[in-house]
XYZ file of C-alpha atoms in Angstrom:
660
model
C 100.861 90.075 23.221
C 104.263 87.833 23.986
C 105.782 89.473 21.334
C 105.639 93.323 21.916
C 105.692 92.090 25.445
C 109.431 90.729 24.202
C 109.060 94.193 22.644
C 108.828 96.071 25.897
C 111.450 94.580 27.092
C 114.144 95.983 24.609
C 115.612 100.256 24.545
C 113.318 101.701 22.557
C 114.446 104.608 20.379
C 112.532 107.484 19.328
C 113.795 107.170 16.317
C 113.061 103.645 14.993
C 110.789 102.513 16.292
C 109.018 98.450 15.538
C 106.733 98.608 13.096
C 103.855 96.807 15.486
C 104.074 100.179 17.985
C 104.376 102.845 14.424
C 101.171 101.423 12.696
C 98.464 102.067 15.323
C 100.444 104.788 18.256
C 97.999 107.802 19.050
C 97.600 110.263 21.370
C 96.756 110.296 25.140
C 95.743 112.073 27.275
C 98.137 113.348 29.734
C 96.472 113.741 33.231
C 96.394 110.122 32.976
C 100.116 109.446 33.582
C 101.313 111.022 36.381
C 105.528 110.818 36.861
C 105.507 109.032 39.976
C 104.460 106.067 37.248
C 107.284 106.564 34.732
C 110.019 103.007 34.716
C 112.107 104.361 32.979
C 115.711 101.490 31.663
C 118.893 102.371 31.086
C 119.664 103.747 27.787
C 120.284 102.109 24.930
C 122.720 104.336 22.877
C 126.043 104.577 23.619
C 129.643 105.959 22.144
C 132.257 103.742 21.809
C 134.534 105.989 23.527
C 132.658 108.066 26.313
C 130.706 104.796 27.318
C 131.217 101.834 29.922
C 129.573 98.339 29.891
C 128.219 98.949 33.413
C 126.841 102.397 32.895
C 124.784 101.058 29.376
C 123.583 98.570 31.266
C 122.206 99.479 34.892
C 118.932 98.885 34.322
C 116.648 101.946 35.730
C 114.993 101.502 39.652
C 111.512 102.722 41.645
C 112.867 105.548 43.748
C 111.679 108.958 42.778
C 111.326 112.830 43.650
C 107.766 113.652 44.082
C 108.362 116.633 45.015
C 110.358 117.570 41.898
C 108.315 114.562 39.804
C 111.584 113.114 38.459
C 112.650 109.433 39.051
C 116.632 108.539 39.466
C 117.662 104.964 37.876
C 119.422 104.321 41.438
C 120.629 105.568 44.342
C 123.548 106.738 44.704
C 121.392 109.728 41.141
C 118.886 110.113 43.557
C 121.507 111.671 46.898
C 123.022 113.809 43.952
C 119.341 115.099 43.184
C 118.552 115.612 47.075
C 121.930 118.001 47.302
C 121.177 119.441 44.424
C 119.555 123.335 44.366
C 116.441 121.991 42.709
C 115.441 119.810 44.828
C 116.652 122.389 48.313
C 114.751 125.317 46.126
C 111.040 122.905 46.192
C 111.816 122.359 49.750
C 112.457 126.371 50.668
C 108.741 126.422 48.313
C 106.547 123.939 49.922
C 107.789 125.404 53.475
C 106.434 129.047 52.536
C 103.294 127.240 50.603
C 104.285 127.887 46.944
C 103.750 124.749 44.443
C 107.564 123.362 43.157
C 109.160 123.777 40.240
C 110.233 121.932 37.173
C 113.626 122.396 35.546
C 112.530 124.429 32.727
C 110.609 126.899 35.119
C 114.294 126.898 37.036
C 116.049 127.556 34.689
C 113.625 130.302 33.953
C 114.663 131.405 37.480
C 117.847 131.569 37.244
C 118.596 133.156 34.168
C 121.235 135.944 35.788
C 123.104 134.562 37.829
C 126.337 133.789 37.127
C 127.675 129.975 38.497
C 126.391 126.841 36.566
C 123.711 125.640 39.510
C 122.901 122.476 37.555
C 124.503 120.140 40.040
C 127.988 118.714 39.712
C 129.460 115.639 38.376
C 130.540 114.764 41.650
C 129.375 114.043 44.984
C 133.077 115.681 46.877
C 131.427 118.168 49.735
C 133.798 120.818 48.599
C 130.991 122.807 45.926
C 127.971 122.441 48.800
C 129.519 125.954 50.179
C 129.056 127.348 46.836
C 125.794 125.546 46.196
C 124.330 127.354 49.126
C 125.451 131.227 47.663
C 124.053 129.926 44.441
C 120.793 128.912 45.582
C 120.818 131.714 48.375
C 120.837 134.420 46.097
C 118.778 133.379 43.364
C 116.149 133.660 46.115
C 117.483 137.358 47.480
C 116.886 136.684 42.777
C 114.097 136.428 42.481
C 112.577 138.830 45.918
C 113.997 141.831 43.940
C 112.148 140.650 40.590
C 108.854 140.008 42.490
C 109.675 143.905 43.852
C 110.875 145.251 40.541
C 109.599 143.647 38.140
C 113.085 144.460 36.276
C 113.686 141.050 34.127
C 116.553 140.807 32.359
C 116.607 139.151 28.202
C 116.494 135.334 28.901
C 118.159 132.547 27.076
C 115.599 130.839 25.019
C 112.592 132.513 23.081
C 109.099 132.497 25.955
C 107.324 131.215 22.763
C 110.359 128.125 23.795
C 109.374 127.237 27.222
C 105.739 126.849 28.445
C 105.553 126.586 31.651
C 103.360 124.263 33.070
C 103.035 121.403 30.734
C 104.662 118.415 31.860
C 108.239 117.532 29.817
C 107.227 114.098 28.176
C 104.070 113.279 25.657
C 102.608 110.019 26.420
C 101.202 107.865 23.595
C 99.949 104.614 23.547
C 99.127 101.867 20.153
C 96.474 99.423 18.924
C 98.550 96.259 20.122
C 99.928 97.419 23.509
C 97.893 96.972 27.072
C 95.965 99.235 27.827
C 97.305 99.818 31.179
C 101.024 100.410 29.146
C 101.705 103.822 28.054
C 104.867 105.317 26.231
C 106.542 108.356 26.693
C 108.329 110.789 24.564
C 109.846 114.699 25.214
C 108.060 117.908 24.298
C 111.592 118.905 23.371
C 112.168 117.065 19.940
C 108.513 117.846 18.570
C 108.492 122.478 16.823
C 105.744 124.441 18.375
C 104.048 124.164 15.174
C 104.711 120.046 14.905
C 102.011 120.096 18.163
C 100.007 123.146 17.369
C 97.749 120.085 16.073
C 97.094 117.478 19.260
C 95.881 114.840 16.176
C 99.260 115.369 13.619
C 101.867 114.298 16.079
C 101.105 110.286 15.802
C 101.537 111.309 12.154
C 104.853 113.005 12.166
C 106.781 110.626 14.903
C 106.165 108.357 11.849
C 107.858 111.433 9.577
C 110.928 111.018 12.003
C 112.349 107.192 11.837
C 115.646 106.626 10.244
C 116.959 104.204 8.491
C 119.992 102.823 10.799
C 123.232 103.448 8.632
C 125.762 99.914 8.092
C 128.988 99.683 9.666
C 131.519 100.802 8.477
C 135.415 101.165 7.733
C 135.579 105.633 8.519
C 138.889 107.568 9.023
C 139.196 109.024 12.708
C 140.018 112.634 13.500
C 143.641 112.999 14.737
C 142.580 115.991 16.354
C 139.448 114.819 18.577
C 139.622 111.258 18.753
C 136.066 109.932 17.379
C 134.952 107.855 14.166
C 133.900 110.143 10.938
C 130.588 109.338 10.330
C 129.796 108.672 6.327
C 127.803 111.735 5.644
C 127.631 115.218 7.674
C 124.292 115.688 5.766
C 121.847 112.970 8.410
C 119.925 114.777 10.518
C 122.057 115.672 13.726
C 121.509 117.616 16.945
C 123.849 120.139 18.950
C 124.134 119.765 22.364
C 126.337 121.951 24.302
C 126.688 122.690 28.295
C 128.949 124.992 29.976
C 128.898 126.421 33.631
C 131.349 126.868 36.760
C 134.536 126.980 33.954
C 133.135 123.804 32.238
C 132.526 123.317 28.340
C 131.816 120.331 26.868
C 129.987 119.953 22.707
C 128.737 117.519 21.108
C 127.510 116.692 17.502
C 125.501 113.469 18.138
C 123.433 111.564 14.496
C 119.784 110.905 14.400
C 120.704 107.704 12.248
C 120.990 104.725 14.503
C 123.841 102.352 14.105
C 123.850 99.385 14.945
C 125.991 98.082 17.797
C 128.542 95.326 18.575
C 125.881 93.101 20.239
C 122.496 93.721 17.901
C 120.416 90.621 18.236
C 117.969 89.108 15.829
C 115.617 91.715 17.406
C 117.202 94.804 16.873
C 119.051 96.255 20.205
C 122.461 97.561 20.660
C 121.734 100.426 19.009
C 125.391 102.759 19.560
C 125.554 106.312 18.898
C 127.488 107.713 16.292
C 129.207 111.406 17.306
C 130.080 113.947 14.352
C 132.277 115.868 17.036
C 132.695 116.144 20.202
C 135.289 118.560 22.449
C 135.427 120.018 26.198
C 137.178 122.625 27.406
C 137.857 123.584 30.982
C 139.336 126.466 32.874
C 140.078 128.182 36.849
C 137.635 130.589 36.474
C 135.144 130.287 39.514
C 135.514 131.794 43.107
C 136.670 128.167 45.408
C 133.789 128.640 48.205
C 132.348 130.866 47.298
C 130.536 130.411 44.029
C 130.290 133.036 41.156
C 132.656 134.306 38.583
C 134.971 136.800 38.548
C 133.481 138.805 36.583
C 130.639 139.400 38.291
C 132.394 139.715 41.449
C 133.617 142.365 39.734
C 130.868 144.189 38.784
C 129.371 143.997 42.173
C 132.427 145.066 44.556
C 135.059 145.600 41.950
C 138.031 144.757 40.225
C 139.974 142.339 42.678
C 144.316 143.137 43.298
C 145.166 139.228 43.645
C 147.217 136.215 41.876
C 144.248 134.574 42.338
C 142.209 136.870 40.678
C 143.881 138.010 37.602
C 144.381 134.243 36.951
C 140.888 133.884 36.666
C 139.595 136.659 34.858
C 142.092 135.498 32.121
C 141.333 132.352 32.275
C 137.360 133.999 32.028
C 138.248 135.419 28.321
C 141.179 132.677 26.996
C 137.432 129.696 27.767
C 135.526 132.410 25.478
C 137.838 132.922 22.310
C 138.448 128.951 22.530
C 134.376 128.438 23.042
C 133.810 131.200 19.908
C 136.135 129.886 17.576
C 135.242 125.688 18.296
C 131.628 127.566 17.767
C 133.496 129.050 14.354
C 134.815 125.601 12.874
C 131.732 124.028 14.174
C 128.587 126.521 11.858
C 128.094 124.049 9.076
C 127.065 122.033 11.658
C 125.497 123.529 14.078
C 123.291 125.514 10.810
C 122.202 122.167 10.026
C 121.041 120.425 12.580
C 117.774 119.761 13.772
C 117.569 121.161 17.631
C 120.123 122.656 19.818
C 120.176 121.826 23.224
C 121.731 124.460 25.311
C 122.055 124.997 29.153
C 123.885 128.080 29.825
C 122.349 129.618 33.893
C 124.065 132.952 34.623
C 124.960 136.526 32.182
C 128.264 135.585 31.729
C 128.011 132.207 30.340
C 125.144 133.256 27.980
C 127.374 136.279 26.423
C 129.940 133.658 25.855
C 127.510 131.643 23.456
C 125.277 134.036 22.636
C 127.556 137.129 22.207
C 127.176 139.270 20.287
C 130.040 139.253 18.986
C 131.762 138.980 14.830
C 131.223 136.050 13.339
C 127.965 135.525 16.504
C 126.957 131.514 15.598
C 123.945 130.492 17.799
C 121.272 133.022 18.342
C 119.007 133.743 21.258
C 115.903 133.706 19.088
C 116.931 130.606 16.862
C 113.212 128.589 16.281
C 115.508 125.276 17.047
C 116.843 126.081 20.555
C 116.298 124.491 23.771
C 117.095 124.217 27.122
C 117.030 119.675 28.245
C 114.036 119.149 29.608
C 115.559 117.483 33.463
C 117.890 118.068 35.693
C 121.408 117.904 34.732
C 124.995 117.642 36.403
C 128.828 118.899 35.037
C 129.320 119.568 31.909
C 131.443 117.143 30.794
C 130.974 115.235 27.834
C 129.919 112.178 29.255
C 127.161 114.036 30.100
C 126.176 115.525 26.881
C 125.843 112.215 25.568
C 123.606 110.817 28.806
C 121.438 113.594 27.665
C 121.411 112.333 24.514
C 120.194 109.021 25.373
C 117.698 110.285 28.070
C 115.883 112.793 25.658
C 116.014 109.932 22.620
C 114.745 107.648 24.613
C 111.381 105.771 24.715
C 109.711 105.767 28.550
C 107.560 103.182 29.381
C 104.491 103.255 32.146
C 102.682 100.911 32.908
C 99.543 101.941 35.430
C 96.830 99.640 36.025
C 94.247 102.303 35.163
C 91.412 100.064 37.497
C 93.578 100.956 40.147
C 94.115 104.590 39.192
C 90.135 105.572 38.625
C 89.554 103.235 42.005
C 92.009 105.436 43.884
C 90.977 109.028 42.615
C 87.187 107.987 42.934
C 87.996 107.016 47.330
C 89.509 110.071 47.433
C 86.824 112.324 45.985
C 84.803 109.734 49.108
C 87.090 110.793 51.715
C 87.624 114.377 50.764
C 83.558 114.467 50.340
C 83.803 113.154 54.344
C 85.897 115.909 55.626
C 84.103 118.387 54.320
C 80.466 116.488 55.637
C 82.180 116.171 58.745
C 83.789 119.357 59.241
C 81.661 122.240 60.108
C 80.491 124.794 58.647
C 82.042 128.478 59.356
C 79.296 129.994 58.386
C 76.588 129.278 61.018
C 79.897 128.884 63.980
C 78.492 132.034 65.960
C 80.674 135.125 66.133
C 81.738 136.047 69.230
C 80.138 138.982 70.813
C 80.664 142.499 70.620
C 81.858 144.076 73.614
C 80.266 147.596 74.291
C 81.987 150.750 75.117
C 81.144 150.173 78.739
C 82.627 146.726 79.147
C 85.330 147.970 77.216
C 85.996 151.209 79.227
C 85.652 148.535 81.934
C 88.215 146.549 81.622
C 91.037 149.610 80.465
C 89.800 150.943 84.732
C 90.431 147.346 86.222
C 93.883 146.877 83.672
C 95.472 150.334 85.216
C 94.196 150.973 88.869
C 95.547 146.367 89.202
C 98.284 147.486 88.388
C 99.406 150.495 90.903
C 98.091 148.539 92.875
C 100.329 145.948 92.812
C 103.368 148.696 92.815
C 102.135 150.147 96.139
C 101.726 154.034 93.796
C 98.847 155.036 96.784
C 98.684 158.355 95.754
C 98.346 157.064 91.768
C 95.949 155.038 92.868
C 93.619 157.842 94.935
C 93.753 160.286 91.884
C 92.976 157.651 88.687
C 90.109 157.126 90.526
C 89.043 160.320 91.609
C 89.882 161.771 87.945
C 88.376 158.947 86.133
C 85.183 159.550 87.897
C 85.331 156.017 89.232
C 83.363 154.812 92.537
C 85.974 153.875 94.522
C 84.195 150.082 95.286
C 84.334 150.099 91.363
C 84.350 145.813 90.805
C 86.864 144.694 88.841
C 86.809 142.613 84.998
C 85.848 140.820 83.930
C 84.389 139.021 87.347
C 84.045 135.295 86.548
C 88.560 135.166 86.414
C 90.105 133.786 89.515
C 91.708 136.816 90.093
C 88.946 138.918 90.057
C 86.778 136.508 91.966
C 88.799 136.832 94.786
C 89.485 140.461 95.183
C 86.327 142.080 93.241
C 87.422 145.516 94.369
C 91.112 147.920 95.230
C 90.666 147.629 98.255
C 90.633 143.385 98.610
C 93.679 143.381 96.395
C 95.375 146.201 98.387
C 94.808 144.200 101.380
C 95.349 140.385 99.707
C 99.334 141.749 98.511
C 99.817 143.450 102.157
C 100.256 147.065 101.370
C 98.818 149.231 103.918
C 99.956 152.682 102.442
C 97.377 151.860 99.429
C 94.642 150.304 101.963
C 94.932 153.561 104.002
C 94.730 155.769 101.404
C 91.714 153.899 99.672
C 89.846 154.384 103.043
C 90.086 157.697 104.298
C 90.851 159.166 100.960
C 88.696 157.483 98.700
C 86.076 156.455 100.391
C 86.370 153.014 99.478
C 83.281 150.676 101.547
C 85.313 148.118 104.039
C 81.687 146.240 104.538
C 81.361 144.599 100.845
C 82.345 141.285 101.153
C 83.906 138.780 97.557
C 82.658 135.926 96.411
C 85.161 133.519 97.287
C 84.079 132.673 101.296
C 82.430 136.443 101.572
C 85.213 137.361 102.962
C 85.550 141.230 103.548
C 89.138 143.324 102.446
C 90.144 142.794 106.232
C 89.858 138.746 106.678
C 92.065 138.748 103.217
C 94.805 141.458 105.536
C 97.525 138.533 105.352
C 100.420 140.974 107.863
C 100.218 143.053 111.116
C 100.911 146.750 108.995
C 98.137 145.476 106.547
C 95.977 145.145 109.895
C 96.154 147.909 111.662
C 95.804 150.436 107.821
C 92.125 149.036 108.694
C 92.536 149.459 112.868
C 93.672 154.008 112.068
C 91.221 154.208 109.486
C 88.470 153.537 111.624
C 90.577 155.718 114.437
C 90.066 158.831 112.122
C 86.724 158.233 110.235
C 84.885 157.376 113.360
C 82.688 155.460 114.323
C 79.359 156.393 112.305
C 81.402 156.114 109.040
C 80.890 152.459 108.872
C 79.843 149.245 110.440
C 83.097 148.554 111.449
C 81.925 145.034 113.100
C 80.426 143.630 110.048
C 83.759 144.762 107.743
C 85.543 142.633 110.678
C 87.993 145.352 112.528
C 89.292 145.776 115.508
C 88.503 148.243 118.292
C 90.697 151.764 116.478
C 93.723 152.593 117.003
C 95.061 156.103 115.946
C 98.016 156.260 113.959
C 100.384 157.241 117.469
C 99.242 154.600 119.250
C 100.422 152.484 116.427
C 103.731 154.050 116.161
C 104.483 153.745 119.899
C 103.563 150.193 120.070
C 106.207 149.716 117.059
C 108.808 151.944 118.761
C 107.807 149.722 121.583
C 108.267 146.152 120.406
C 111.447 147.288 118.085
C 112.992 147.993 121.232
C 111.454 144.498 123.105
C 113.065 142.594 119.914
C 116.267 144.570 120.206
C 116.839 144.019 123.683
C 116.127 140.066 123.475
C 118.924 140.485 120.681
C 121.385 141.420 122.937
C 120.858 139.401 125.212
C 121.233 136.701 122.492
C 123.979 137.894 121.537
C 125.302 137.851 125.534
C 124.866 134.994 126.100
C 126.627 133.222 123.093
C 129.613 135.457 123.838
C 129.611 134.079 127.284
C 130.294 130.334 125.894
C 132.494 131.967 123.542
C 134.810 132.666 126.366
C 133.880 128.988 128.315
C 134.830 127.635 125.368
C 138.150 129.070 124.765
C 139.558 129.154 128.485
C 138.740 125.221 128.536
C 140.377 124.694 124.855
C 143.980 127.184 127.068
C 143.955 125.720 130.136
C 143.669 121.655 128.229
C 146.889 123.760 125.999
C 148.452 124.433 128.957
C 147.815 121.364 131.017
C 149.729 119.041 127.482
C 152.761 121.384 127.052
C 153.630 121.335 130.727
C 153.782 117.355 130.453
C 155.880 117.818 127.505
C 158.144 120.210 128.867
C 158.666 117.949 132.560
C 159.513 114.753 129.424
C 161.797 116.964 127.743
C 163.961 117.727 131.301
C 163.988 114.312 132.180
C 165.525 113.000 129.178
C 167.577 116.093 129.356
C 167.444 116.282 125.960
C 166.186 120.042 123.252
C 164.508 119.572 120.096
C 166.385 122.035 117.696
C 164.608 122.748 114.458
C 166.141 122.170 111.282
C 167.509 124.940 108.993
C 164.682 123.385 106.104
C 161.594 122.938 108.848
C 163.295 126.992 109.746
C 163.063 127.737 105.185
C 159.732 125.608 105.296
C 158.738 128.130 107.857
C 159.192 131.705 106.623
C 157.493 129.940 103.069
C 154.580 129.057 105.085
C 151.618 130.986 103.354
C 153.518 132.365 100.426
C 152.794 132.043 97.772
C 154.847 130.044 94.248
C 156.309 132.953 92.926
C 157.520 134.826 96.245
C 158.473 131.447 97.559
C 160.785 131.919 94.512
C 161.618 135.578 94.769
C 162.674 134.550 98.393
C 164.650 132.114 97.188
C 166.629 133.881 94.835
C 167.541 136.314 97.258
C 168.914 133.777 100.275
C 171.539 131.598 97.410
C 172.242 135.912 96.322
C 173.230 136.318 99.498
C 174.642 133.375 100.397
C 177.007 134.383 97.053
C 178.371 138.046 98.601
C 179.079 136.131 101.797
C 181.759 133.246 99.737
C 182.531 135.773 97.731
C 183.513 137.908 100.748
C 185.259 135.236 102.681
C 187.530 134.281 99.119
C 188.346 138.211 99.397
C 189.135 138.433 103.463
C 191.564 135.150 102.706
C 193.157 136.648 99.725
């Protein structure tokens, strides 16, 4: 067991597994392992020129994204993932109540976009606006595809992309503890190899390769990488293109001992057969999308930047196709081809059609990267290769997992038991036609009364054959409890015209009382005109019509008497107001007279003092100017000052002429 622990502590390479693991390896149930339980480690394979020692020795942590089902080696990579389009798209999916997608499904959704949306190797903020436009375009394109059903050609064959299946295959071995599982990417196996699950361990044993001894090979002066002794070794072709960045690499699968290899077999290095990167300015800054896509959508632009981008697109296409033609022999002999090309422009660059085409969409070896990738660089290709060929070690406590699942099932069962049965809940009773009509009449009559539309109220009651003593529905509300009839409502809102019309024209009964204190409509009237309307109606209808005393209505009052009384009251109010105004004017006059007398007395005292001193107070020129400009705006003061200076200048000139 101690020997197995030491084996698991060092990095494990898919094509060079220890014999202790290979001897009893077998396929494990995929559903027993969750993405959050994966314990990734930093890859041991490294490129002698592109990888640094810090990248190779940094251990993976436990940071992960449960929404997207991915894990990260450090917090910086997790922050980059949060800013990526995949994570933001899954957030929108969660808000809409839909299931999140993985990297492969996300690539399928954006296959018609012209800008790479795989994130950036840099976390600079100048990419945010372009990424936002790209995500918006993706959502619009997805909605368009959902409505029209018009799917364009996909990069990978449909049989090579099986949505919904986990990207990792999980294995166990006889000598491994029961809580340890080994994960290998499904993408390194062909479809025929995965058809029979029982034969996958045998196929994995057949894929094991021997280490290549270190030798002093010649170097390629153009690429600057050591050339292998034999180009016939099993190898992969990796390629990424997007946003004007292109990177390609051919990596041998045969492990090579590293400089720091120990007795346990660690410290391997990757053998890069060839690599090349290109970069051209083809993407419209702060807007996203290739220039050719913008020309197709809005027409050809005529700016200097658009011309430069068109030229760079054509130059980048030629450079890539020439490179693929030079590498044709290595690409044709590669076991698998891993390509990331998002967007129709990038796919057209790689897959043509064009004369001498190297890559084809119907190639069975073609794969997409089953994880998030960043900007197309040589270092990113090496990271992707290491990620593909690394064995993921997962440590899961089976007993704790089973206990957690059982606990979740118990909680779900208890919630189901506590939750009331929807079928046993009585449905609300349906209202009858009479109740529906009562509700309609209530809303209409109350609306007309509140707007004091007396003729409209009477017309509605008569045309719909409603009783003037109609009780509002439903009667248990606070408003209808206080004012149950139209007459009560009109009296409570102080509408004398509606009260008079209801009593004299509609025939409303004033003796009806409400359920709140047994009050009649007259008891709810709060102002004099409304109460007078009841007395006028008593005079018009006569004493025999209703029991007016029971309705608490005072003696009858004719309309003429009410108008005369109102006129008399109005005149009395006017007389009182006139008297009040006269009294106020007298007070003001007396106050003004007192002020004048006091000011005159003070003036006499000042003049007497001046005569006694024999001095005359004269104002200075500055005081006179200040009095002249008092109350003027600053602009008017400046204008007056300019005029005064001009007159003074004219006087001086005239005086000089007279002297001459």
